[in-house]
PDB file of C-alpha atoms in Angstrom:
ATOM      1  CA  UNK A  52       2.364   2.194  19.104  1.00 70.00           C
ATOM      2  CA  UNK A  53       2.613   5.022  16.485  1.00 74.00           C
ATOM      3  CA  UNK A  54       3.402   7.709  18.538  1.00 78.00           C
ATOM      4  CA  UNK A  55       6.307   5.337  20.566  1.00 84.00           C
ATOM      5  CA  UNK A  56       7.636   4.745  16.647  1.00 82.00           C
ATOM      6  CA  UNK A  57       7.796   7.807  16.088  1.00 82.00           C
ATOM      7  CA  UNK A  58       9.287   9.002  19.648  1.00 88.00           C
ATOM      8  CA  UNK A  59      12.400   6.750  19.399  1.00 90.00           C
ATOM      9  CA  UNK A  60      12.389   8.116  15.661  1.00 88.00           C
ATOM     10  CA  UNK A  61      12.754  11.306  16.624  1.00 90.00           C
ATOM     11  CA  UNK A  62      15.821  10.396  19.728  1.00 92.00           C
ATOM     12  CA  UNK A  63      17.887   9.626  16.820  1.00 94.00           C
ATOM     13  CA  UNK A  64      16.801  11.941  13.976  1.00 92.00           C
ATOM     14  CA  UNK A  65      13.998   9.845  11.527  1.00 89.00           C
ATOM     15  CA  UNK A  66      10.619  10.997  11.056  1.00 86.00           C
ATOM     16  CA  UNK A  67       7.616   8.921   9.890  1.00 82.00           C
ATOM     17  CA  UNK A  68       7.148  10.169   6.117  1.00 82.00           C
ATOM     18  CA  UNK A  69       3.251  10.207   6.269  1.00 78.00           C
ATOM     19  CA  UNK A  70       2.792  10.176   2.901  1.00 80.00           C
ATOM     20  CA  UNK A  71       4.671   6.929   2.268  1.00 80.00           C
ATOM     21  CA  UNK A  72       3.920   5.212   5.196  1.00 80.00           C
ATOM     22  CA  UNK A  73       1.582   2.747   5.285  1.00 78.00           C
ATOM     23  CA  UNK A  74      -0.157  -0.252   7.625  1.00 77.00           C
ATOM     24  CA  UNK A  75      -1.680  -3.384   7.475  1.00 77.00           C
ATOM     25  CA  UNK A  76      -3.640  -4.700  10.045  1.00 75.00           C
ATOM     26  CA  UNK A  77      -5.738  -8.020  10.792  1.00 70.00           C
ATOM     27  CA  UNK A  78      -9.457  -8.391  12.389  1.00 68.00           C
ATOM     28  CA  UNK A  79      -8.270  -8.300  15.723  1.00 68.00           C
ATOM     29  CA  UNK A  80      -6.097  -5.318  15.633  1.00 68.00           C
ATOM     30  CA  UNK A  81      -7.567  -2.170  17.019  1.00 68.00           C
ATOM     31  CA  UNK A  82      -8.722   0.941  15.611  1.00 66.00           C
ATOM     32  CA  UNK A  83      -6.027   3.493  14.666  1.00 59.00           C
ATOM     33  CA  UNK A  84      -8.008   6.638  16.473  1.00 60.00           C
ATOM     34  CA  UNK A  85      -6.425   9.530  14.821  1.00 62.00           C
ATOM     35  CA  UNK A  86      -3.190   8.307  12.795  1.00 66.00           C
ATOM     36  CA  UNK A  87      -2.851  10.172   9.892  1.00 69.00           C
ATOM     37  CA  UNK A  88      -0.954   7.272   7.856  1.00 73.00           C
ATOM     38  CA  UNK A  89      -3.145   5.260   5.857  1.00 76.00           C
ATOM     39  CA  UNK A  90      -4.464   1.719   5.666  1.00 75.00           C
ATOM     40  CA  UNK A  91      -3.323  -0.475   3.128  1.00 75.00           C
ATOM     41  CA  UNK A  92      -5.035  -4.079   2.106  1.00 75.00           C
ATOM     42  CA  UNK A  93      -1.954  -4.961   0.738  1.00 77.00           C
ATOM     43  CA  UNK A  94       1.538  -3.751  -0.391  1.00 75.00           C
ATOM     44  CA  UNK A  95       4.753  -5.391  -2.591  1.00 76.00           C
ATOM     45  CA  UNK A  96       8.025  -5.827   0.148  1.00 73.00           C
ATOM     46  CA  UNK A  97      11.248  -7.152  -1.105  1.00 75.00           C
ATOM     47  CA  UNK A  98       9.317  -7.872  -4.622  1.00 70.00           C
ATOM     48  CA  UNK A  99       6.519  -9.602  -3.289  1.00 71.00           C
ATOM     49  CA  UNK A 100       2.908  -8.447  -3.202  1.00 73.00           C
ATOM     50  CA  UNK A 101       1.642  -9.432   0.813  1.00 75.00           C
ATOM     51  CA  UNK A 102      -1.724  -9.214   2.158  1.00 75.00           C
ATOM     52  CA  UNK A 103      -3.785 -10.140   5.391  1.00 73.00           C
ATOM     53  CA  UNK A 104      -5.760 -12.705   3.294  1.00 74.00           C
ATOM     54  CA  UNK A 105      -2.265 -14.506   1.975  1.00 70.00           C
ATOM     55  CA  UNK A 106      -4.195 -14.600  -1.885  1.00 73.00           C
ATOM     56  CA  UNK A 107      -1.751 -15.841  -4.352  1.00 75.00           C
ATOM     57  CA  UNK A 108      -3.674 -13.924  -6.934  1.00 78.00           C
ATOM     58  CA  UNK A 109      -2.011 -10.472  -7.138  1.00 79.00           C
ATOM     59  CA  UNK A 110       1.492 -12.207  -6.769  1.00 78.00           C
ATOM     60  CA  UNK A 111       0.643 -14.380  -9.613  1.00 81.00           C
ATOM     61  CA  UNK A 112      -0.084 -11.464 -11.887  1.00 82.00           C
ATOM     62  CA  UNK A 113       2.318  -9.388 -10.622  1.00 83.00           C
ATOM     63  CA  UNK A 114       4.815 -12.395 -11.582  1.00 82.00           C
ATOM     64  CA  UNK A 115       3.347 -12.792 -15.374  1.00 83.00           C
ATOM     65  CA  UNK A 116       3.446  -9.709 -15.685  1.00 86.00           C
ATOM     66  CA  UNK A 117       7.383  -9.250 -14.731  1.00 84.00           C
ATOM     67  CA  UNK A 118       7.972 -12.794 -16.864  1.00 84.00           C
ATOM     68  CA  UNK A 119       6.080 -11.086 -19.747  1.00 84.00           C
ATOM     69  CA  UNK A 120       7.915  -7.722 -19.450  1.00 86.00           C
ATOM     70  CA  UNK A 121      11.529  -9.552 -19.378  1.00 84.00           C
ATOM     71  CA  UNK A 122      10.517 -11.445 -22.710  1.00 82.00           C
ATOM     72  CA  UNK A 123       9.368  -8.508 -24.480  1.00 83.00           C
ATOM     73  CA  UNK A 124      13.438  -7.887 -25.652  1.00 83.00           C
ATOM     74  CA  UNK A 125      14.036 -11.306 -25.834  1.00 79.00           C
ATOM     75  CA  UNK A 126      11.250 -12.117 -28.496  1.00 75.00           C
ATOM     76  CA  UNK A 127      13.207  -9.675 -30.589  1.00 76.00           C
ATOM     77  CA  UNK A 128      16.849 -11.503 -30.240  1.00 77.00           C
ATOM     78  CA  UNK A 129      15.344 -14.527 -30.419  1.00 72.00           C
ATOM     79  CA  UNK A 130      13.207 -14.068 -34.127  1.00 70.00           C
ATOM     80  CA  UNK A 131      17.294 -13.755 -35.397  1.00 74.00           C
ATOM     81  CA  UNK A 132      18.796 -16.876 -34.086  1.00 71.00           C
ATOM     82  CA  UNK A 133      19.017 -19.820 -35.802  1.00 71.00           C
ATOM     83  CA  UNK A 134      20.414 -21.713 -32.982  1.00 72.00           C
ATOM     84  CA  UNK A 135      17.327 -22.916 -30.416  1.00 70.00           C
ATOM     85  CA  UNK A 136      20.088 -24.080 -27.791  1.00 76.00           C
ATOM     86  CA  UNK A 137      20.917 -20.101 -27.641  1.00 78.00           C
ATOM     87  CA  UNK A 138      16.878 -19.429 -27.496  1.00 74.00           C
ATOM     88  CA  UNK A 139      16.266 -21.552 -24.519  1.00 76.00           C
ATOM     89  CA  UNK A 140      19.328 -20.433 -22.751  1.00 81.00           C
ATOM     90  CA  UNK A 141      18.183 -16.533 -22.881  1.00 80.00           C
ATOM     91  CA  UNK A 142      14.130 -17.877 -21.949  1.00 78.00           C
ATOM     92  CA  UNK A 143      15.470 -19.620 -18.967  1.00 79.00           C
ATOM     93  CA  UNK A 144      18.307 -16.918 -17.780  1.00 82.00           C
ATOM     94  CA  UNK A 145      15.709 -14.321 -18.057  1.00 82.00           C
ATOM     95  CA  UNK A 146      12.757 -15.410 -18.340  1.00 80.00           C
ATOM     96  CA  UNK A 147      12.113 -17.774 -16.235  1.00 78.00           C
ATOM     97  CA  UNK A 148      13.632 -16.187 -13.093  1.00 81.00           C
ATOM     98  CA  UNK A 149      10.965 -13.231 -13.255  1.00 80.00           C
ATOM     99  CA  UNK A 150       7.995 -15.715 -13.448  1.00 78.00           C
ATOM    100  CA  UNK A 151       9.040 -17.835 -10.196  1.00 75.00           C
ATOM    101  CA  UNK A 152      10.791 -15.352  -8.498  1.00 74.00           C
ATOM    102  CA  UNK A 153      10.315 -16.653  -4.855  1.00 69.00           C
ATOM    103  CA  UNK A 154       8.429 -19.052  -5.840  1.00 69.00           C
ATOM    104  CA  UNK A 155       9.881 -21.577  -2.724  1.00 61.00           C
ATOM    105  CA  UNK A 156       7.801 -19.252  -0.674  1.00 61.00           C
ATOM    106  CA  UNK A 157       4.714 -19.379  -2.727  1.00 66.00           C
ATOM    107  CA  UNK A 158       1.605 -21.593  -0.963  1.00 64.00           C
ATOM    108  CA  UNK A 159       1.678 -24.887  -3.015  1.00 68.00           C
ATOM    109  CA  UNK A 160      -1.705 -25.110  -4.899  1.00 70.00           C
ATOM    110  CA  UNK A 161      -3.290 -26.442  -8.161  1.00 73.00           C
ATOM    111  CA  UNK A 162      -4.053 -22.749  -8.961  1.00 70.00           C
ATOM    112  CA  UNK A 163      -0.551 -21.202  -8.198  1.00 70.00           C
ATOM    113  CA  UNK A 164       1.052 -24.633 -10.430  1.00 73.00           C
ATOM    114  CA  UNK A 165      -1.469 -24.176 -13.129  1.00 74.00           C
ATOM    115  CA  UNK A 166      -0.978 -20.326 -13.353  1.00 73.00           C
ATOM    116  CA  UNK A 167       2.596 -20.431 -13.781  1.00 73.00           C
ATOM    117  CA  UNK A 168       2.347 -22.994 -15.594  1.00 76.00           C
ATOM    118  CA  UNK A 169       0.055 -21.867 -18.097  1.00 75.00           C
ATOM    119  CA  UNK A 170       2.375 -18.859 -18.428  1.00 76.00           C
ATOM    120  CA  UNK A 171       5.263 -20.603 -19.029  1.00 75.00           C
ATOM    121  CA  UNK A 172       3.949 -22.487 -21.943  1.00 75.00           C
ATOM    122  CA  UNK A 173       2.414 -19.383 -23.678  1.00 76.00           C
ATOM    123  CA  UNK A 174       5.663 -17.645 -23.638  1.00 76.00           C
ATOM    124  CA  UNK A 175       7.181 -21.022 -24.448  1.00 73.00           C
ATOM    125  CA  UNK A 176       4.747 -20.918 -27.738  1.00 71.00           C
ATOM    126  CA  UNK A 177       5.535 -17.590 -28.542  1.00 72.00           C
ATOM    127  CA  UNK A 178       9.177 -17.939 -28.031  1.00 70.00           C
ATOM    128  CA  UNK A 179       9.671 -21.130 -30.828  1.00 65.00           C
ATOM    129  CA  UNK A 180       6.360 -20.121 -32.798  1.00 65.00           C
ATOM    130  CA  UNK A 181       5.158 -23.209 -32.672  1.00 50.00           C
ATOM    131  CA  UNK A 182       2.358 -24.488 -34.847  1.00 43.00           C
ATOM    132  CA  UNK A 183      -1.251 -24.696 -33.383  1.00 46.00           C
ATOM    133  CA  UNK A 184      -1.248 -28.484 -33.051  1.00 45.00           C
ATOM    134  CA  UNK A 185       1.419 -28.696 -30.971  1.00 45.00           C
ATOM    135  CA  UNK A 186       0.433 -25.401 -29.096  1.00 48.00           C
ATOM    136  CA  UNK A 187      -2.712 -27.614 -28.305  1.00 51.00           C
ATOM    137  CA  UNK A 188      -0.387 -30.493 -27.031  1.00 47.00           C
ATOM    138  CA  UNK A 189       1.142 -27.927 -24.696  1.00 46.00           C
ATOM    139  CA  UNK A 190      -2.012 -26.942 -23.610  1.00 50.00           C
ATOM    140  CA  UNK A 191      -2.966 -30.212 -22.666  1.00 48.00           C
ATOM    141  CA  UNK A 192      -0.009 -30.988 -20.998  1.00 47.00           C
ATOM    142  CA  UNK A 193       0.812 -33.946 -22.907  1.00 45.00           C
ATOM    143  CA  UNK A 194       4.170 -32.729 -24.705  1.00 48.00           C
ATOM    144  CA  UNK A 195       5.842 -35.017 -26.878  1.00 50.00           C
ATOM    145  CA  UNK A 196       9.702 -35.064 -25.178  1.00 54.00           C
ATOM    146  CA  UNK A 197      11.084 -35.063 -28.842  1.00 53.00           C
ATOM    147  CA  UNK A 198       9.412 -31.224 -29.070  1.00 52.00           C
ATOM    148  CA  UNK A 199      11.299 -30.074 -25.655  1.00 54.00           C
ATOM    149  CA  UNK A 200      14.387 -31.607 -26.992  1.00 54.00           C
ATOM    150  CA  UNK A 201      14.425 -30.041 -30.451  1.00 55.00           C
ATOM    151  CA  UNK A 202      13.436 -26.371 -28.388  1.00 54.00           C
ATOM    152  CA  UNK A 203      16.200 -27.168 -25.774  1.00 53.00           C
ATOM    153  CA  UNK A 204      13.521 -25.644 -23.321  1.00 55.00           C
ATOM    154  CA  UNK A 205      12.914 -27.339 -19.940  1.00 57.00           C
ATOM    155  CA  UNK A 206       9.434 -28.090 -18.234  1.00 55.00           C
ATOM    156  CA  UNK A 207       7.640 -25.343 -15.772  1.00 55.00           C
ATOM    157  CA  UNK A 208       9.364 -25.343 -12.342  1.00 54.00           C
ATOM    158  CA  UNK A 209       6.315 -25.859 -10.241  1.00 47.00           C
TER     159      UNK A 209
END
């Protein structure tokens, strides 16, 4: 299949880069005698990490981490406004879009909900500062709506 890629590659001027390329394959795929391109358990297309097993777990991370890395400027803004309408507004323009970014896609599961969700809530902690008792109500999920309302903040998405 390789060397027919790389035939009709070559009819209209592409080459395989080998040392880009990359493949995936499953248990019932057969041996790659000779390819010089190297096997891969999993790679990121279009943004998302996919793999043969279809584990949530690096996508997860990879998502915290991108959530994480878009609030890093915003915790800066943020410590100067006096306004927490404004604060929520930024967290969920920027924020939140990073952490559930194709996140219809995602396989519905009390680990992927309770990831994200946990995620959500320590940047939501961080973000308003909030005191350690009600950083332990968030924790527990039991929120009083009064606290979301004064924050302006929304509940996690999944």
């Amino acid at each position: 299949m390789l060397a027919e890629l790389n035939k009709a590659g070559n009819k209209v001027g592409l080459r395989i880069n080998q040392t880009k390329t990359q493949f995936m394959k499953n248990a019932w795929a057969d041996e790659g005698h000779g390819t010089p391109i190297r096997e891969s358990s999993s790679y990121v297309y279009l943004g998302r990490s996919m793999n043969m097993d279809n584990d949530m777990r690096e996508e997860l991370v990879r998502r915290q981490k991108a959530a994480w890395a878009a609030f890093k400027p915003l915790k800066e803004i943020t410590n100067h406004l006096t306004n927490p309408k404004l604060g929520a507004f930024l967290f969920d323009s920027t924020v939140l879009p990073a952490l559930y970014y194709e996140s219809e896609i995602w396989l519905a599961s009390a680990t992927t909900s309770r990831a994200s969700s946990t995620s959500h809530r320590a940047q939501e902690r961080y973000l308003f500062q909030l005191a350690d008792s009600i950083a332990a109500l968030l924790c527990a999920e039991r929120l009083d709506p009064a606290i979301r309302w004064n924050t302006k903040l929304g509940g996690p998405v999944i």
